[in-house]
Short mmCIF file of C-alpha atoms in Angstrom, two decimals:
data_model
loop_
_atom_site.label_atom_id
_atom_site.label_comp_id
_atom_site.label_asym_id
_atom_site.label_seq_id
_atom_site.Cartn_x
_atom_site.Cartn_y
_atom_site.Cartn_z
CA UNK W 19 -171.71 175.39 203.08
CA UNK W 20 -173.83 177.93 204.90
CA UNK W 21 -173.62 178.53 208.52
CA UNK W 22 -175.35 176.84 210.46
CA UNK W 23 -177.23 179.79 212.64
CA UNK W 24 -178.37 176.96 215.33
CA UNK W 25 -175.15 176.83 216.72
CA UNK W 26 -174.35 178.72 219.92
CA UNK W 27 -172.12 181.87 219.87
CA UNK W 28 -168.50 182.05 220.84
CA UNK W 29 -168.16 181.06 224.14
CA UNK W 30 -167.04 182.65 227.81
CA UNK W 31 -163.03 182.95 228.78
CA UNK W 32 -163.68 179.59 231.20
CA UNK W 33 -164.83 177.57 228.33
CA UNK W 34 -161.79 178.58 226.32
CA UNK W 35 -159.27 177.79 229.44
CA UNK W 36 -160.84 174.41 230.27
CA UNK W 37 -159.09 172.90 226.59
CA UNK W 38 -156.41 170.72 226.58
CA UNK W 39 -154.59 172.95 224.09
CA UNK W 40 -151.54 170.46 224.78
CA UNK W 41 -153.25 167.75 223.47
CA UNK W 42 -154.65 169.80 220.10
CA UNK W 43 -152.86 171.09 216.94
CA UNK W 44 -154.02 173.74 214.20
CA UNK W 45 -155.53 171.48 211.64
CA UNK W 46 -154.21 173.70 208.59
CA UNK W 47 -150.24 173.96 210.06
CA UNK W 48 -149.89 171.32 212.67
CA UNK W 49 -148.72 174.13 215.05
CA UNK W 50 -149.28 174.87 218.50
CA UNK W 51 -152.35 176.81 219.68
CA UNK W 52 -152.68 179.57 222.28
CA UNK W 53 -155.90 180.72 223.88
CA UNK W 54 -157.93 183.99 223.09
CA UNK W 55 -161.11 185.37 225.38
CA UNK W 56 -163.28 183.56 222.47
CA UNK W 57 -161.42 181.35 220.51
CA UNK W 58 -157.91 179.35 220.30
CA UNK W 59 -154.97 181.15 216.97
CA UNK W 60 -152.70 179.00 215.76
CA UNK W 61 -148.97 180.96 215.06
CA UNK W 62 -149.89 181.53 211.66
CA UNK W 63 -153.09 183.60 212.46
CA UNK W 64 -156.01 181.04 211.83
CA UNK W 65 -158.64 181.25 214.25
CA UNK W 66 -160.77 178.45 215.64
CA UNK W 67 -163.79 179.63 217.70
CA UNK W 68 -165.15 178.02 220.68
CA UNK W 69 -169.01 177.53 222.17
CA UNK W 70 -170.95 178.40 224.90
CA UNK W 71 -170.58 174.32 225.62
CA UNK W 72 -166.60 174.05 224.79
CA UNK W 73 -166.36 172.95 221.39
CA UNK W 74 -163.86 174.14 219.71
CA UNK W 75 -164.68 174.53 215.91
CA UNK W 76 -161.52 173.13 213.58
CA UNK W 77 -164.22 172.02 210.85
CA UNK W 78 -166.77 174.49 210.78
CA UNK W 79 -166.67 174.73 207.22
CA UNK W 80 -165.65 171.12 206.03
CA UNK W 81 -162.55 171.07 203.13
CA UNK W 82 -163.32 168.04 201.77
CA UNK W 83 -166.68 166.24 200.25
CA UNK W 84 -166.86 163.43 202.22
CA UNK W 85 -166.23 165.65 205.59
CA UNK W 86 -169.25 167.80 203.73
CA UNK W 87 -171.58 165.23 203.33
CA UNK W 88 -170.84 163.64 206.91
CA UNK W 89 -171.40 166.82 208.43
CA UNK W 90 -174.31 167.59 206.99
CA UNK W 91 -176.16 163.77 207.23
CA UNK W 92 -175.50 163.96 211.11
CA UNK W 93 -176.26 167.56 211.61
CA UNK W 94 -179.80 166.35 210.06
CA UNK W 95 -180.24 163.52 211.97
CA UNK W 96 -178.43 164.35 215.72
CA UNK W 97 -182.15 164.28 217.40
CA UNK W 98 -183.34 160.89 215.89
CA UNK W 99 -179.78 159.11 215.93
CA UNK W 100 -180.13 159.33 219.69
CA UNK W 101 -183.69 158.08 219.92
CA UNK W 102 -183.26 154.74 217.84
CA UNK W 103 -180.43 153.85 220.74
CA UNK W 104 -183.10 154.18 223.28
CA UNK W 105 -185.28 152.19 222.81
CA UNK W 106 -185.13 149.27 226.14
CA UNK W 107 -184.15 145.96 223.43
CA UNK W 108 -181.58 147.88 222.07
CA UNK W 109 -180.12 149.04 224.76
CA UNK W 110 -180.10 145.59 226.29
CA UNK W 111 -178.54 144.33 223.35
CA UNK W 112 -175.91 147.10 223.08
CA UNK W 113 -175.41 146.34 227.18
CA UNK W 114 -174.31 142.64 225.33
CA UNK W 115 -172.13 143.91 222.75
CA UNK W 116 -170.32 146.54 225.76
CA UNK W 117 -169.55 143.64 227.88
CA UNK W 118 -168.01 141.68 224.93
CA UNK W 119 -165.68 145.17 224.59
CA UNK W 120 -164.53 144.84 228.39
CA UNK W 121 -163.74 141.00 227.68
CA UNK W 122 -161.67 141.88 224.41
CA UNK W 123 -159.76 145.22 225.67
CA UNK W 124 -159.74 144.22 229.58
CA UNK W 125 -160.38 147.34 232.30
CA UNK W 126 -156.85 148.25 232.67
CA UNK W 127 -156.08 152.14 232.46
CA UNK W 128 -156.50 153.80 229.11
CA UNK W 129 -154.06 156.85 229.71
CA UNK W 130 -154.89 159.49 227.43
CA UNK W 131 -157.64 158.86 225.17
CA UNK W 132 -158.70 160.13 221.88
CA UNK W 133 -162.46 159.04 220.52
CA UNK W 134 -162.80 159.55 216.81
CA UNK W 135 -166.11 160.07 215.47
CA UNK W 136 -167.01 160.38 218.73
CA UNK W 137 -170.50 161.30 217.37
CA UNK W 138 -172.69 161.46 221.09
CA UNK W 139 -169.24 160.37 222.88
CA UNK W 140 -170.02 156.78 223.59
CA UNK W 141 -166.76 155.64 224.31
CA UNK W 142 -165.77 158.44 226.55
CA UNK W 143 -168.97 157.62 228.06
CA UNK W 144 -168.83 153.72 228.42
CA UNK W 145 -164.95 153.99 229.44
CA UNK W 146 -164.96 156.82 231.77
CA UNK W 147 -163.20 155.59 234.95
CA UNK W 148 -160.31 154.45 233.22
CA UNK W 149 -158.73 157.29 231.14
CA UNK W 150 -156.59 159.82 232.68
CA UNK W 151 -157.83 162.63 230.00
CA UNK W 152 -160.09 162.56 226.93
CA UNK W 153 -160.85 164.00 223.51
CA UNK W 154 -163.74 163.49 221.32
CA UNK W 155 -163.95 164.57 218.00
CA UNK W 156 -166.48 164.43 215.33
CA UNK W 157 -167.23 166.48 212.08
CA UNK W 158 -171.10 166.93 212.89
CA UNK W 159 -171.16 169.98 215.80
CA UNK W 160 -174.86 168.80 216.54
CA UNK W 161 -173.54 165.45 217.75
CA UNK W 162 -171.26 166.87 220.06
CA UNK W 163 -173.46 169.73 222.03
CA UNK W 164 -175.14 165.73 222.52
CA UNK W 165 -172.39 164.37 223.84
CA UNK W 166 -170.60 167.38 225.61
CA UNK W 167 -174.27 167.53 227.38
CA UNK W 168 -174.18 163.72 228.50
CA UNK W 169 -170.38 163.98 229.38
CA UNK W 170 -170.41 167.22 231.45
CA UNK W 171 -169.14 165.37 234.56
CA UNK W 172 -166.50 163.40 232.75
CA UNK W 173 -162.74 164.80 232.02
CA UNK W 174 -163.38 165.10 228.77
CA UNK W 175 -163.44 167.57 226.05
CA UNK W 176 -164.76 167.79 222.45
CA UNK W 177 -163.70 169.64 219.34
CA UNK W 178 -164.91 169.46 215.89
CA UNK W 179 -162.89 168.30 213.41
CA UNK W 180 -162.63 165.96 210.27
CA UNK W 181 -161.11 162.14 211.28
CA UNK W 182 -158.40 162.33 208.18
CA UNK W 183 -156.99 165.75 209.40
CA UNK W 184 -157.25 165.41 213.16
CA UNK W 185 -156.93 168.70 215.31
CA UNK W 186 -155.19 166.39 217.58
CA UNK W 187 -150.98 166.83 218.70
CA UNK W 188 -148.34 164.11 217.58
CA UNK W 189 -147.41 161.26 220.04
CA UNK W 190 -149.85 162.33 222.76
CA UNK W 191 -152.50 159.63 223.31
CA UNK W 192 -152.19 156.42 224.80
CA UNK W 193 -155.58 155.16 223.30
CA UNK W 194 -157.70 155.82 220.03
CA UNK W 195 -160.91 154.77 220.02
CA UNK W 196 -163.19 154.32 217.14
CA UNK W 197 -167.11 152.53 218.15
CA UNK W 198 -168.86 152.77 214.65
CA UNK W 199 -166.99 155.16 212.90
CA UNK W 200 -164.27 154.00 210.64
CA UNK W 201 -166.99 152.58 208.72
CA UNK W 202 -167.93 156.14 207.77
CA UNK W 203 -164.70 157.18 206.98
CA UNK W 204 -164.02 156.87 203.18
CA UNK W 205 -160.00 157.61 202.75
CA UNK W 206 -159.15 154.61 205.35
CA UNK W 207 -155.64 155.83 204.54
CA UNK W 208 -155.28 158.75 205.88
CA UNK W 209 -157.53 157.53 208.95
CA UNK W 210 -155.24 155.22 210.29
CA UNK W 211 -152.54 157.05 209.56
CA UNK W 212 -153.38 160.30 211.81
CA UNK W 213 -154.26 157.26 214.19
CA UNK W 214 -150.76 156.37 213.95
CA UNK W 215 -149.65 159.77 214.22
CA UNK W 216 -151.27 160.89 217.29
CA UNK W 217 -150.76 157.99 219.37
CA UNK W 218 -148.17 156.93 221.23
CA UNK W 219 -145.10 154.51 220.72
CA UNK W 220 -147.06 151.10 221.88
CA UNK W 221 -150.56 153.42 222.53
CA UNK W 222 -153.42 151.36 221.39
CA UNK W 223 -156.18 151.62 218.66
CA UNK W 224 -159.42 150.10 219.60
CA UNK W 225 -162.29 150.08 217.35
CA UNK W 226 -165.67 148.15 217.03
CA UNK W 227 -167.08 148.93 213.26
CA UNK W 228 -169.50 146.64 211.29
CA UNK W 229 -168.15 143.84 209.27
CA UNK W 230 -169.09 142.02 205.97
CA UNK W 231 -167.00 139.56 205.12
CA UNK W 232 -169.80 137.30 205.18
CA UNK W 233 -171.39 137.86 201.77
CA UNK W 234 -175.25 137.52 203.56
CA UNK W 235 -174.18 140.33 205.09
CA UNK W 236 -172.84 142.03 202.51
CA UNK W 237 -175.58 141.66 200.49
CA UNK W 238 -178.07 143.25 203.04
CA UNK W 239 -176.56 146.00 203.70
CA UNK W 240 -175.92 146.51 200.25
CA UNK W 241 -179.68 147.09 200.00
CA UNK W 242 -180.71 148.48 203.64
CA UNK W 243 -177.67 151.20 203.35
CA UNK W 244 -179.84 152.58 200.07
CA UNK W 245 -183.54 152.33 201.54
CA UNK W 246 -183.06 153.69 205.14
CA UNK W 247 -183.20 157.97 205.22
CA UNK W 248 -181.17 157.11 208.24
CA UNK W 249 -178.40 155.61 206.50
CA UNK W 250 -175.71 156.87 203.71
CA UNK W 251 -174.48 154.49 201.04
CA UNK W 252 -172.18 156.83 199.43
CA UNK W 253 -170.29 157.42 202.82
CA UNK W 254 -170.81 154.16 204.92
CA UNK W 255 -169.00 150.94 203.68
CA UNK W 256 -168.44 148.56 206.21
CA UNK W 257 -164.80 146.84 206.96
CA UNK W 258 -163.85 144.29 205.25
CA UNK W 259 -160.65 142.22 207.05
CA UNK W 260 -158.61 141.94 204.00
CA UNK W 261 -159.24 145.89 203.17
CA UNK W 262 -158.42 146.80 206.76
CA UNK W 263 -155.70 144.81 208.22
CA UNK W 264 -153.08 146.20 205.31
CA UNK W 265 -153.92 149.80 206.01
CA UNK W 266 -153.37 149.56 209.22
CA UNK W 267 -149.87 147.96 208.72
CA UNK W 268 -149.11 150.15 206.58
CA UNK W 269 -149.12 152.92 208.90
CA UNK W 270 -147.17 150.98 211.55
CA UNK W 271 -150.33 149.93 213.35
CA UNK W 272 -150.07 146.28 213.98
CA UNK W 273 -153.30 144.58 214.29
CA UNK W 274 -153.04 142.00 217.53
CA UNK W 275 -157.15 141.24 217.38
CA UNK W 276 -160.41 140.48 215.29
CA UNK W 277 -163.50 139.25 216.32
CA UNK W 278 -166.55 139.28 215.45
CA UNK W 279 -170.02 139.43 217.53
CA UNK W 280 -173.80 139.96 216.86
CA UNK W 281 -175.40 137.84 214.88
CA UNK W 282 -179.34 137.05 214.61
CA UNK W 283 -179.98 139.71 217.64
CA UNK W 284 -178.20 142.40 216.23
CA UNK W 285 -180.46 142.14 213.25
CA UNK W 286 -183.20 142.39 215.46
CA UNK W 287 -182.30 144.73 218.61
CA UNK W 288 -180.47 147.39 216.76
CA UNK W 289 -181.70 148.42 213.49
CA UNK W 290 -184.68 150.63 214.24
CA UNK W 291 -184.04 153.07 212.31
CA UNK W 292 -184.40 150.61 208.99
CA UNK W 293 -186.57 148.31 210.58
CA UNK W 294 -189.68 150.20 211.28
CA UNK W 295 -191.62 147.68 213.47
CA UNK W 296 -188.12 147.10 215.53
CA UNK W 297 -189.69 150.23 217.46
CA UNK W 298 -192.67 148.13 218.44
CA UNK W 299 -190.84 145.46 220.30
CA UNK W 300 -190.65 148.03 222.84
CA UNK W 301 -194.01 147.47 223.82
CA UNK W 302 -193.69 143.51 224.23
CA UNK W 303 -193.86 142.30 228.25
CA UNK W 304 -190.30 141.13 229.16
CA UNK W 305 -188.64 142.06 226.00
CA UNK W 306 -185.22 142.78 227.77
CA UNK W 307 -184.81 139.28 229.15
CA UNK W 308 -186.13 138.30 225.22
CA UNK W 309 -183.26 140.25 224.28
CA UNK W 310 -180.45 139.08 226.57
CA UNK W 311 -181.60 135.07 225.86
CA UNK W 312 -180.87 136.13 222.42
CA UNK W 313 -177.74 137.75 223.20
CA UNK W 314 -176.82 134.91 224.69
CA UNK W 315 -177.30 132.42 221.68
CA UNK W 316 -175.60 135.11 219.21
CA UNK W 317 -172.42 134.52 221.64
CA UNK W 318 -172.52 130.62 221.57
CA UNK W 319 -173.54 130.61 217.90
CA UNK W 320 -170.42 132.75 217.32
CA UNK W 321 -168.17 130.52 219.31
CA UNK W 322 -169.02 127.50 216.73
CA UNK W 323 -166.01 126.97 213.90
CA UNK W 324 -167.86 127.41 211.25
CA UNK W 325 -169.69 131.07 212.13
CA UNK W 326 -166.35 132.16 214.42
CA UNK W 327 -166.23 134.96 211.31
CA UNK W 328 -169.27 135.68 210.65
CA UNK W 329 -170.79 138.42 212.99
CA UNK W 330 -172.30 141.40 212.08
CA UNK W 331 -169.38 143.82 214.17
CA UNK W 332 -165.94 143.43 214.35
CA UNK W 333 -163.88 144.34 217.22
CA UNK W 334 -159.98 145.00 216.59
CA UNK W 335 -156.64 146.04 218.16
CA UNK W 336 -154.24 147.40 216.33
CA UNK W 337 -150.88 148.42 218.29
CA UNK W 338 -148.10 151.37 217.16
CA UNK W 339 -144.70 150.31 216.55
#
């Protein structure tokens, strides 16, 4: 892949110093790191710059094709990603789908915590207050100068790096956290299991990923995942229970919970970048209260036997032995 010329030079000696190189590993060895004035080495020579923002670079040239083709659909669409979650009904209904997080995962402290596919850094973001430490990490750079720039405050840092060969050290995070991005990640495999590698004995892996086991769904997305420019069907598959609970046992990571949430308003509130006149609903008097009313009856429609399963997003624990 060519370099990307957009991205900014190596970056100043404080920069460097402010990385938790305790909490990172060379990619390539699984060794230690040290610090240089521009950069961090690994023991066995390979060097990893750093930014003007921070980021430390572990993927600038991506070793596998689904790490390519990630990096290069987000690099392309950083900008626009982050204007389709601002529009006021979807962040109402994304306010909705937060608050169902808190009730699933509680508020009590998070130790530790490592986002994957951090993209923008939601979760470091929407959880800030209750980790100790954090690390994002995504394999699109242009996402994270977004989320390094909306996190500056937070004590956080972000590297780049692929999900299935994290740049992250064994045993050292309490909490993993994945908000929409296991569903991009094609080798689930080796996902969970550098999950289950980096966290803890008894850490915690918290994710909230779309979900089609309801065939309606499945079907849609089958056909909105090839239409929108905004979307990748090659590389996006959402989870499926019975294809995700046995990976994730498999590599020791007991899954304690699955729910499911969004239903009619997710369709809705949060697809403008497929549904083109989503972005006009914007312009409708009151259409935040519209949205939390219909919020509302996607939460009491879920709580009915029959549609318990049958929500558009799935939020799971899965625990290390």
């Amino acid at each position: 892949m060519p370099a990307d010329t957009t991205l900014p030079r190596a970056s100043s000696v404080a920069n460097v110093f402010s990385l938790p190189v305790d909490l990172l590993r060379c990619p390539r060895s699984g060794g230690a790191l040290r610090r240089e004035s521009d950069g961090l080495r690994a023991a066995g020579g390979q060097f990893y710059p750093v930014t003007d923002d921070g980021i430390a670079l572990f993927a600038a040239e991506a070793t596998n094709a689904d790490a390519r083709r990630q990096q290069a659909h987000y690099d392309a669409i950083a900008a626009v990603y982050e204007e389709n979650l601002g529009y006021p009904h979807t962040r109402t209904y994304l306010e909705y789908l937060d608050r169902t997080l808190f009730d699933v995962i509680g508020r009590e402290p998070l130790g530790t915590m490592a986002e994957i596919c951090c993209g923008g850094g939601a979760a470091v973001k929407l959880l800030d207050g209750l980790y100790a430490r954090a690390v994002g990490v995504d394999i699109s750079a242009k996402m994270l100068h977004r989320a390094v720039a909306d996190n500056a405050d937070r004590r956080a840092a972000f590297v780049q790096g692929d999900a299935t060969n994290l740049p992250l050290a064994d045993a050292s995070f309490d909490t993993v956290v994945m908000l929409g991005g296991v569903h991009h990640v094609g080798d689930r495999v080796a996902l969970f299991a550098e999950v289950a590698r980096i966290l803890k004995p008894g850490g915690r892996f918290i994710f909230r990923e779309p979900v089609s086991d309801l065939f309606v769904w499945r079907w849609l997305r089958a056909v909105i995942y090839r239409l929108s420019p905004m979307l990748d069907h090659v590389t996006e598959r959402p989870l499926l229970r019975a294809e995700t609970v046995p990976p994730l046992a498999a590599a020791r990571l007991k899954t304690v919970h699955w729910s499911t949430h969004g239903f009619f308003g997710f369709c809705l509130f949060m697809n403008s970048d497929v549904l083109v006149f989503n972005r006009l609903f914007r312009f409708v008097p009151g259409i935040a209260e519209i949205t939390r009313a219909i919020a509302d009856l996607d939460a009491r429609l879920l709580r009915l036997p029959l549609l318990r399963d049958a929500g558009l997003l799935v939020i799971g624990i899965a625990t290390k032995a």
